[in-house]
Coordinates of C-alpha atoms in Angstrom, one line a residue:
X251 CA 0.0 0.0 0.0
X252 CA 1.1 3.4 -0.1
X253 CA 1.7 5.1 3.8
X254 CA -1.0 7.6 4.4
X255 CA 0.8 10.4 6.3
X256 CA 0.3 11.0 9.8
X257 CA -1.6 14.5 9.3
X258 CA -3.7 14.8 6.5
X259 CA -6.5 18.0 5.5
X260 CA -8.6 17.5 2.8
X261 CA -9.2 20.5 0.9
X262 CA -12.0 20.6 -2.2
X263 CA -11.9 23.5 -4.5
X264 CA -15.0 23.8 -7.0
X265 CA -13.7 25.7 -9.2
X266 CA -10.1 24.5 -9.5
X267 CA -9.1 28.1 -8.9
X268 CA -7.6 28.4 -5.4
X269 CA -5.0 24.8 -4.8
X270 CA -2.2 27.8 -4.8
X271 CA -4.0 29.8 -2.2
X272 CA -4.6 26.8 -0.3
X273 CA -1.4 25.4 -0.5
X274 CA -0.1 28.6 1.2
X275 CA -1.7 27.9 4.2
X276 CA 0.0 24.2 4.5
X277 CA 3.3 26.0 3.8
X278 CA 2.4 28.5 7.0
X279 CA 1.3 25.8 9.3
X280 CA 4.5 23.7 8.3
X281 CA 6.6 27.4 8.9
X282 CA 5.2 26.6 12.2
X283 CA 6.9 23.0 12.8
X284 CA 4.0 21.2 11.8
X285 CA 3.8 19.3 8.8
X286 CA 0.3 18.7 6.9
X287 CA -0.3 17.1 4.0
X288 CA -2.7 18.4 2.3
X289 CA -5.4 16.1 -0.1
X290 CA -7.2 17.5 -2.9
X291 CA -10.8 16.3 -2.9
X292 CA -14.0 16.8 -4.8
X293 CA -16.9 13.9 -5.2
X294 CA -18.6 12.5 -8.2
X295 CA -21.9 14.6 -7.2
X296 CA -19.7 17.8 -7.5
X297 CA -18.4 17.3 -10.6
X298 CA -22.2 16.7 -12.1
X299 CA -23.3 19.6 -10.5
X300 CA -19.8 21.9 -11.8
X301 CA -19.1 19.7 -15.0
X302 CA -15.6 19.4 -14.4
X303 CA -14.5 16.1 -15.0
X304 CA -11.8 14.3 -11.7
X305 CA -9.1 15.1 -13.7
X306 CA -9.1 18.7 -12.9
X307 CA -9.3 18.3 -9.5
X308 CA -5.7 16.5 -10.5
X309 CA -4.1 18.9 -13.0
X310 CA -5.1 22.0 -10.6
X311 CA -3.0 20.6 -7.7
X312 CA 0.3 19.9 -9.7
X313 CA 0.4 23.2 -11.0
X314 CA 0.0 24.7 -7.4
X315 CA 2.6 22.4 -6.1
X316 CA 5.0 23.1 -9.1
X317 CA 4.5 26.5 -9.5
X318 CA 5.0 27.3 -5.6
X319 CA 7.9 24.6 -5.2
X320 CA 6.0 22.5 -2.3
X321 CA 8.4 19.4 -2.2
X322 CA 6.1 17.9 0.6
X323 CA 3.8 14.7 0.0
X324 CA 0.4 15.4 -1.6
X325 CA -2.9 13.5 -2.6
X326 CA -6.0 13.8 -4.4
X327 CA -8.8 11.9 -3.2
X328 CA -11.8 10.3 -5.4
X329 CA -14.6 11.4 -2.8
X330 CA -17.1 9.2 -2.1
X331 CA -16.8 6.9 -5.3
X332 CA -18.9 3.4 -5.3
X333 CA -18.0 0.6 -8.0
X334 CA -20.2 2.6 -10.5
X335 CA -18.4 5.9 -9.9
X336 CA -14.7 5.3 -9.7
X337 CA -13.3 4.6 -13.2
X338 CA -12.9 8.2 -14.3
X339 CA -11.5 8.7 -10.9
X340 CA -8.5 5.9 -11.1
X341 CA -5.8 7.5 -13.6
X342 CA -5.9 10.9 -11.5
X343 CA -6.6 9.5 -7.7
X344 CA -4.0 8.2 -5.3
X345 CA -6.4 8.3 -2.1
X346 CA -9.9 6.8 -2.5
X347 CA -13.1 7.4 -0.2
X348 CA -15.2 4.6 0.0
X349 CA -18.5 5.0 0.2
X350 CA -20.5 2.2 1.2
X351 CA -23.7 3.9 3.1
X352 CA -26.4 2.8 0.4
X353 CA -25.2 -1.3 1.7
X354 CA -25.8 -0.4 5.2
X355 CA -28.7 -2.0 6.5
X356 CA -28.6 -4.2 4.2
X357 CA -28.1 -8.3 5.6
X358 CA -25.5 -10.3 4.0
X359 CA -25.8 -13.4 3.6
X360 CA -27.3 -16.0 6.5
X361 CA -23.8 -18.0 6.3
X362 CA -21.4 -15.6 6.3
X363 CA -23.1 -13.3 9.3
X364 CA -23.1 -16.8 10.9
X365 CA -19.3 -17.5 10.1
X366 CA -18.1 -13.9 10.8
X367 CA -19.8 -14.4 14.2
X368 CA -18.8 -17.7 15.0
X369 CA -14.9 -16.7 13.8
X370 CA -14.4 -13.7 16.1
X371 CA -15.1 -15.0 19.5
X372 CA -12.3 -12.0 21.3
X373 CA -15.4 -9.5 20.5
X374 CA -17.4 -10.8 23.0
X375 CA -17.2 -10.3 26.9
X376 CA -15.5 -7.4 28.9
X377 CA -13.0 -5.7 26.8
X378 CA -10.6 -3.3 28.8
X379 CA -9.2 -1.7 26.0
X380 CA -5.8 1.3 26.5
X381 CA -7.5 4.0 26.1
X382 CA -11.1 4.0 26.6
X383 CA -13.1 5.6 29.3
X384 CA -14.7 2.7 30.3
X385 CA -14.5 -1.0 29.4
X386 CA -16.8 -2.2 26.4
X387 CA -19.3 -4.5 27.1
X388 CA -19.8 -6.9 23.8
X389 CA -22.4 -9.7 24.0
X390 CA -23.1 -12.0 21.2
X391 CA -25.9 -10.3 19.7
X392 CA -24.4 -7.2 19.6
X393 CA -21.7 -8.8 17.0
X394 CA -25.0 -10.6 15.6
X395 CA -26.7 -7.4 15.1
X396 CA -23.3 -5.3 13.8
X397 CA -22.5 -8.2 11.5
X398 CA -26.0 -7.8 10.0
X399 CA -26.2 -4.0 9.5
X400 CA -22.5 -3.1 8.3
X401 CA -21.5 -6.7 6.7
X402 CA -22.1 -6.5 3.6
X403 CA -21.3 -2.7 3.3
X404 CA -17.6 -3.9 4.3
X405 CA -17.6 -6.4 1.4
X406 CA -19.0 -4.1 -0.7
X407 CA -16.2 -2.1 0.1
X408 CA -13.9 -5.1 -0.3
X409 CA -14.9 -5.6 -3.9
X410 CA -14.1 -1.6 -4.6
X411 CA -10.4 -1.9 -3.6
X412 CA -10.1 -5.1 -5.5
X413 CA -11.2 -3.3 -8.4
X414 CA -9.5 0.1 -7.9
X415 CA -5.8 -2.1 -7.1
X416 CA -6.8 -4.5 -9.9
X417 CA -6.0 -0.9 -12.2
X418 CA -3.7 0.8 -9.8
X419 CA -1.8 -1.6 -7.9
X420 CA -2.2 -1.6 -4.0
X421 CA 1.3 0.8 -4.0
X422 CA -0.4 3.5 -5.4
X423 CA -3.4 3.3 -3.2
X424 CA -4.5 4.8 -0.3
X425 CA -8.0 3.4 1.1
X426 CA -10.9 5.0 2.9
X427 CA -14.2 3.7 3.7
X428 CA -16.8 6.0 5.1
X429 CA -19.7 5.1 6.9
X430 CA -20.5 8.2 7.7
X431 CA -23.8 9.6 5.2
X432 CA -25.8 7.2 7.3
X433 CA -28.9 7.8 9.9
X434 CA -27.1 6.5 12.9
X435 CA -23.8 6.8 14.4
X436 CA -21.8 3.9 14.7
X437 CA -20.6 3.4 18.4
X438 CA -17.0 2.8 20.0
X439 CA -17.8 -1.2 20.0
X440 CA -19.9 -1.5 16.4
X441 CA -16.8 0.6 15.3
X442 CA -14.6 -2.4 16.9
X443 CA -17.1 -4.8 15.0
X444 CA -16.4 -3.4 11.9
X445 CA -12.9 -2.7 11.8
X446 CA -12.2 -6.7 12.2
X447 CA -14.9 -7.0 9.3
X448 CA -12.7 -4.9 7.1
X449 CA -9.7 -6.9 8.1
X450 CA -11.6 -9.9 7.3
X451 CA -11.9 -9.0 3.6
X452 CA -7.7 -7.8 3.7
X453 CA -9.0 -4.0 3.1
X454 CA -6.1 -2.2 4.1
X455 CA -7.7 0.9 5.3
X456 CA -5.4 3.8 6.6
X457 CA -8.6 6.1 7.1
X458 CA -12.1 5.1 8.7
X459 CA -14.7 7.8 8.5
X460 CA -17.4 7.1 10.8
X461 CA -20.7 8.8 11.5
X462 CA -20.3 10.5 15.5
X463 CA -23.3 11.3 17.6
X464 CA -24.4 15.3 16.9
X465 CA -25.1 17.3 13.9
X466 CA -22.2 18.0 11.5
X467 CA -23.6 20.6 9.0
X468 CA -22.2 22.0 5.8
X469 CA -19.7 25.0 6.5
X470 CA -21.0 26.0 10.3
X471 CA -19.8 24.6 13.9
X472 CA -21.1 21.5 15.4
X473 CA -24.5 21.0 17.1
X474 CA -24.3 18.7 20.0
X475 CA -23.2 17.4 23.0
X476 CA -19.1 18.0 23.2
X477 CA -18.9 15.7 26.6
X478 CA -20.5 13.1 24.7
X479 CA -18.4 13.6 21.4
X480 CA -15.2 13.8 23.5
X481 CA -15.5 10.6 24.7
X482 CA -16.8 9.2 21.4
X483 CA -13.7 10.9 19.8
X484 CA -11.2 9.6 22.2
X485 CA -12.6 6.0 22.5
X486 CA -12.9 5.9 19.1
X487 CA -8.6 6.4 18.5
X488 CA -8.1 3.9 21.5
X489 CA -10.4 1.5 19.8
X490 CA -8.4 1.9 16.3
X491 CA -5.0 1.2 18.3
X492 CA -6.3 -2.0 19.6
X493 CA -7.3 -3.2 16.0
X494 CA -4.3 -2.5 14.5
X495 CA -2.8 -4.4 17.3
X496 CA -5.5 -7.1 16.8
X497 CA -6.3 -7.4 13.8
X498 CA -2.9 -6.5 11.4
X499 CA -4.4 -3.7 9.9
X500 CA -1.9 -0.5 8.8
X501 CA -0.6 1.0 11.5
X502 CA -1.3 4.5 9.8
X503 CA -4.6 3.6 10.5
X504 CA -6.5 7.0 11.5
X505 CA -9.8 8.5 11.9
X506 CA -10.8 10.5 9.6
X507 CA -14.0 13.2 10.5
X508 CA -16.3 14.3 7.2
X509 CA -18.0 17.7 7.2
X510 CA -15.0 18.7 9.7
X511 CA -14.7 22.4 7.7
X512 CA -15.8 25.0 10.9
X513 CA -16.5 22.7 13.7
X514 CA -14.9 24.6 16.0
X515 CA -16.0 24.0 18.8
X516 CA -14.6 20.2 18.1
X517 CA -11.3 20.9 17.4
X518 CA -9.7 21.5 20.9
X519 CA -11.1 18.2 21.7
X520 CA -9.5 16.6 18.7
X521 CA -6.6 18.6 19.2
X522 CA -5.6 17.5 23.1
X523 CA -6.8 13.7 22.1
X524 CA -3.9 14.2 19.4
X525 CA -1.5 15.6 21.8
X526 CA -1.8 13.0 24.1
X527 CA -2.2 10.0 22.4
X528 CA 0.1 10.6 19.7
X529 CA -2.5 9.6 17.1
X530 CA -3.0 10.7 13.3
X531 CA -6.5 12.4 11.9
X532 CA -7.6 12.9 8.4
X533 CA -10.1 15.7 8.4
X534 CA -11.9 16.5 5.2
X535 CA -13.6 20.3 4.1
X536 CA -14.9 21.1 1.0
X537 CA -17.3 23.3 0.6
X538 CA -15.6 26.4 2.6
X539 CA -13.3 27.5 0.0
X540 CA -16.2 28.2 -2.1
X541 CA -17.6 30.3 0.5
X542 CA -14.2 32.4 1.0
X543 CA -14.2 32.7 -2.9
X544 CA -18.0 34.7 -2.4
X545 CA -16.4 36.5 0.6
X546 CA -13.4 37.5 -1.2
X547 CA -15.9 38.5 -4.3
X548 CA -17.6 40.6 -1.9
X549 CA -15.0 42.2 -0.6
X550 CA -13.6 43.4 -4.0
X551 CA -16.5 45.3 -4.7
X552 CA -17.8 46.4 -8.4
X553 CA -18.6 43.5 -10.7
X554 CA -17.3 40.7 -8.0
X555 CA -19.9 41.7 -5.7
X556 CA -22.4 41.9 -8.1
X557 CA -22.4 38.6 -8.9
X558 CA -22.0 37.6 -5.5
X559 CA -25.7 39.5 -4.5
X560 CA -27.2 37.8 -8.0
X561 CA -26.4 34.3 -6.8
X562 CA -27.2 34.5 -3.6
X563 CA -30.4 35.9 -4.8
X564 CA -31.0 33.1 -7.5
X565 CA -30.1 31.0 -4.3
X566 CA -32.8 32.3 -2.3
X567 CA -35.1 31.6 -5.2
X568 CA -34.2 27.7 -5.3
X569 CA -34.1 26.6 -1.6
X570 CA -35.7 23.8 -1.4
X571 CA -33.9 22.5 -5.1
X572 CA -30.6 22.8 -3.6
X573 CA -31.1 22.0 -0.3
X574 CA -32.6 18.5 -1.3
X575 CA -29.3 16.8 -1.9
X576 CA -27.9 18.1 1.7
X577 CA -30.9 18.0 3.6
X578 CA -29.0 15.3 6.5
X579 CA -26.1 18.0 6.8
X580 CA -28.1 21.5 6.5
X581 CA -30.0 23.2 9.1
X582 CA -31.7 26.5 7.7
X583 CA -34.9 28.7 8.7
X584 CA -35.6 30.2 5.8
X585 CA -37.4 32.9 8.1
X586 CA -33.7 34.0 8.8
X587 CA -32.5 34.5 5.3
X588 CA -32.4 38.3 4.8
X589 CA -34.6 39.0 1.2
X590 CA -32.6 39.6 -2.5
X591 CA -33.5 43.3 -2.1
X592 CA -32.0 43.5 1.4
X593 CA -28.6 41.9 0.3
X594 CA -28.8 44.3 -2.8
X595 CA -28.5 47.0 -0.2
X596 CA -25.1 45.7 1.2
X597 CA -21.9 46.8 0.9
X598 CA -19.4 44.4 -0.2
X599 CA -17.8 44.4 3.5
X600 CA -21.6 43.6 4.8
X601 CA -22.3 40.8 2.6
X602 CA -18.7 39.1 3.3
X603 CA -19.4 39.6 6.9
X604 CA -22.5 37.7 7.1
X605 CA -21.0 35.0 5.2
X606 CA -17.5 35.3 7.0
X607 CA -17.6 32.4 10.1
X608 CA -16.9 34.2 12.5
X609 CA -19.4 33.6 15.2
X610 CA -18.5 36.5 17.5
X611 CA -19.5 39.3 14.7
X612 CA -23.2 40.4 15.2
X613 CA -23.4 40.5 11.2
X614 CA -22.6 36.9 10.9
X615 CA -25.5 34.6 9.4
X616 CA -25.1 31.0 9.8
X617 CA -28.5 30.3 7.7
X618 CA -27.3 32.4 4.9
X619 CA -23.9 30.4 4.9
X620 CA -25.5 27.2 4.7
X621 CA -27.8 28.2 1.6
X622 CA -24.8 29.3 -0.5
X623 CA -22.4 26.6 0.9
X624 CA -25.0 23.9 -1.5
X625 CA -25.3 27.0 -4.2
X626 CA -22.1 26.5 -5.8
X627 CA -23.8 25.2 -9.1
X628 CA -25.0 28.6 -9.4
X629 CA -21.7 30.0 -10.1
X630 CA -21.0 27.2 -12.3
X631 CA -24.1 28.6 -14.4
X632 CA -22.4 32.0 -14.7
X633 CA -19.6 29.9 -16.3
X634 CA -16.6 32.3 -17.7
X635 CA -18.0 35.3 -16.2
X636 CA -17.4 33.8 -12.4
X637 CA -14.3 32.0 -13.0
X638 CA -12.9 35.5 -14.8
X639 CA -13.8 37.6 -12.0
X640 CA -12.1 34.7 -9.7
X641 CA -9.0 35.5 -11.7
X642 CA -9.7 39.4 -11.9
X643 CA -9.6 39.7 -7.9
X644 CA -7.3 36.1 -7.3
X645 CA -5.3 38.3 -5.2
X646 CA -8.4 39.1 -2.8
X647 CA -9.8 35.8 -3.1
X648 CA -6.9 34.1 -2.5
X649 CA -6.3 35.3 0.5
X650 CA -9.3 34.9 2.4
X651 CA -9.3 31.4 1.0
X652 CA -5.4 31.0 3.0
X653 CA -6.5 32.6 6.1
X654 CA -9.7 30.3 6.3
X655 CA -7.6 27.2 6.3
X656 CA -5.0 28.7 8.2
X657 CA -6.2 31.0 10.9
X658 CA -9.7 28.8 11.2
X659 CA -8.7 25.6 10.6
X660 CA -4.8 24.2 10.6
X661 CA -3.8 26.2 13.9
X662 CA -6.5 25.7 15.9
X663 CA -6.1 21.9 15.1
X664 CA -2.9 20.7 15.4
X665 CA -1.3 24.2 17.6
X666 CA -4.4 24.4 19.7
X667 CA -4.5 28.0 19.2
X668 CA -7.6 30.3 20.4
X669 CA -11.0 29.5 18.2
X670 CA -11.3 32.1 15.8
X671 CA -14.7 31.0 14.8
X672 CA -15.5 32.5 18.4
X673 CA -14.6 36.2 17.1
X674 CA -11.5 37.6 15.8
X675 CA -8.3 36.0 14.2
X676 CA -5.4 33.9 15.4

């Protein structure tokens, strides 16, 4: 296989206009003894709605890396690609999301729930795992009933790296299955379940991306309980060790948390579990630099901001059409979305600032963020026009988009710097 690195960020980029902007920001948190390895990603559903094609995603990363000399490791991940999805993504992909959530649920077959069962007898009991808060208390139904919700997802998954290495070759492969775009969250001991599942089908997974308790919604903070997700986080890491352990899966085996772009409030917890366990984390954003491209619009005034009032307007107009694909990871009252003609009103610093996460400012308006964090096919509609005032005011732009990463994101992570999302920069 090929080593994940200890650190990885997923970044996604719509547009394909900002992997140099980004990549600034991984060359400021590395300035700061900490290196990040940043993966390009962008899902099969994006590229419909944009209709770029995956090998952009590809070509927009290697000019950024060339052209700014990063001589640092760097992926670009096939989001989210099932067996039906993933052949445009092989020639350009060196990290691939699994996505496996339309199997869960779904019973394999009577035998081999039996046989998986019968074959993994060290689930069951009292399991005083390093780590945990509390010992995990596994009967034999509790494997019965993991075995029949998340079985055949895992050999569904099983059957997507055969065919991805089959093309590739396992050396060139770095393998992530999420389980995440389901209903319920998968608990410290189904999580134990299913981790010797995958090692029963010889998936070597370096990333698991499971679903945790709470609400993680597009481009705003976390909604939930932090005690709870604390101890979901941390038992979750001291459950991975022990299956590594276990099991003989990669010891570059990390969790990896989806929709993790502005969960502030979750990353002083993920960043003391790190410090103190010594553990690696994949965390994956997408939809934010999108946002700081509208900000940085915004912010330029003239015909940037402009556009930026006539898509959130054409947004406004559309709700429940764009909302529909996202409605498990959105949370908007429309009664709190300011009107077209009010936003027509703004100045450019207005409309940034009610965009800008920065929880803190008065102006901010996490509703409006949400709608025009799932608009983004909008500006794909305005075609040349958007992506030519992108390059117009790249300057701008670019430098909201590497201050978001940065300032929100990076340092408050692995430094464990103040929350800027609380009001005010690093």
């Amino acid at each position: 296989m090929l080593p994940i690195e200890k650190l990885t960020f997923g970044v996604g980029d719509r547009f394909a206009h900002q992997a140099g902007a980004q990549l600034q920001a991984f060359e400021q948190i590395a300035a700061d003894g900490v290196d990040v390895t940043p993966v390009w990603n962008k899902s099969n559903r994006e590229h419909t709605f944009v209709g770029s094609q995956p090998q952009s995603v590809y070509d927009a990363a290697e000019v950024a890396v060339q052209q700014r000399g990063w001589d640092k490791a760097w992926h670009v991940d096939a989001d989210h690609i099932q067996l039906a999805t993933v052949d445009a993504f092989l020639p350009c992909s060196d990290f691939f999301t699994i996505d496996v959530a339309d199997s869960i649920g779904k019973p394999a077959a009577a035998a081999d729930i039996a046989a998986f069962v019968d074959g993994h007898p060290e689930l069951i009991g009292t399991l005083e795992l390093e780590g945990l808060s509390a010992p995990l208390e596994v009967t034999r139904e509790m494997v019965q009933a993991v075995a029949e919700q998340y079985l055949l997802a895992v050999q569904e998954a099983g059957k997507i790296y055969q065919h991805i290495i089959a093309d590739k070759g396992a050396d060139k492969t770095i393998a992530e299955i999420s389980m995440d775009e389901t209903d319920s969250p998968q608990t410290p001991p189904e999580l134990l379940v299913i981790l010797a599942a995958i090692a029963d089908q010889n998936v070597p997974i370096q990333t698991i991306a499971p679903k945790f308790t709470g609400r993680f919604n597009k481009g705003v903070d976390y909604v939930g309980d932090l005690k709870q997700f604390e101890q979901e986080f941390n038992d979750d890491v001291a459950v991975i060790a022990h299956a590594v352990k276990t099991y003989g899966l990669p010891e570059t085996l990390k969790l990896s948390v989806h929709s993790g772009s502005d969960k502030f409030s979750l990353y002083p917890i993920i960043h003391e579990c790190l410090k103190r366990t010594g553990a690696g984390l994949h965390i994956k954003t997408a939809g934010t630099t999108w946002l700081e491209e509208i900000i940085g619009l915004s912010e330029a005034g003239g015909d940037g901001l402009a556009l930026a009032k006539e898509i959130y307007a054409y947004a406004l107009e559309h709700v429940e059409e764009f909302c529909a694909p996202y409605a498990s990871v959105i949370d908007i009252d429309e009664a709190k979305l300011p009107s077209a003609e009010t936003v027509n009103g703004w100045s450019g610093e207005e409309l940034a600032s009610a965009v800008r996460h920065i929880q803190g400012n008065p102006n901010f308006n996490p509703h409006m963020r949400q709608l025009l964090h799932v608009s983004f096919k909008v500006a794909a509609k305005h075609g040349d026009r958007y992506t030519g005032l992108l390059k117009a005011n790249a300057e701008i732009v670019g430098r909201e988009v590497t201050k978001n990463i940065y300032e929100r994101h990076l340092r408050p992570l692995f430094l464990g710097s103040a929350n800027p999302g609380q009001g005010g920069t690093v």
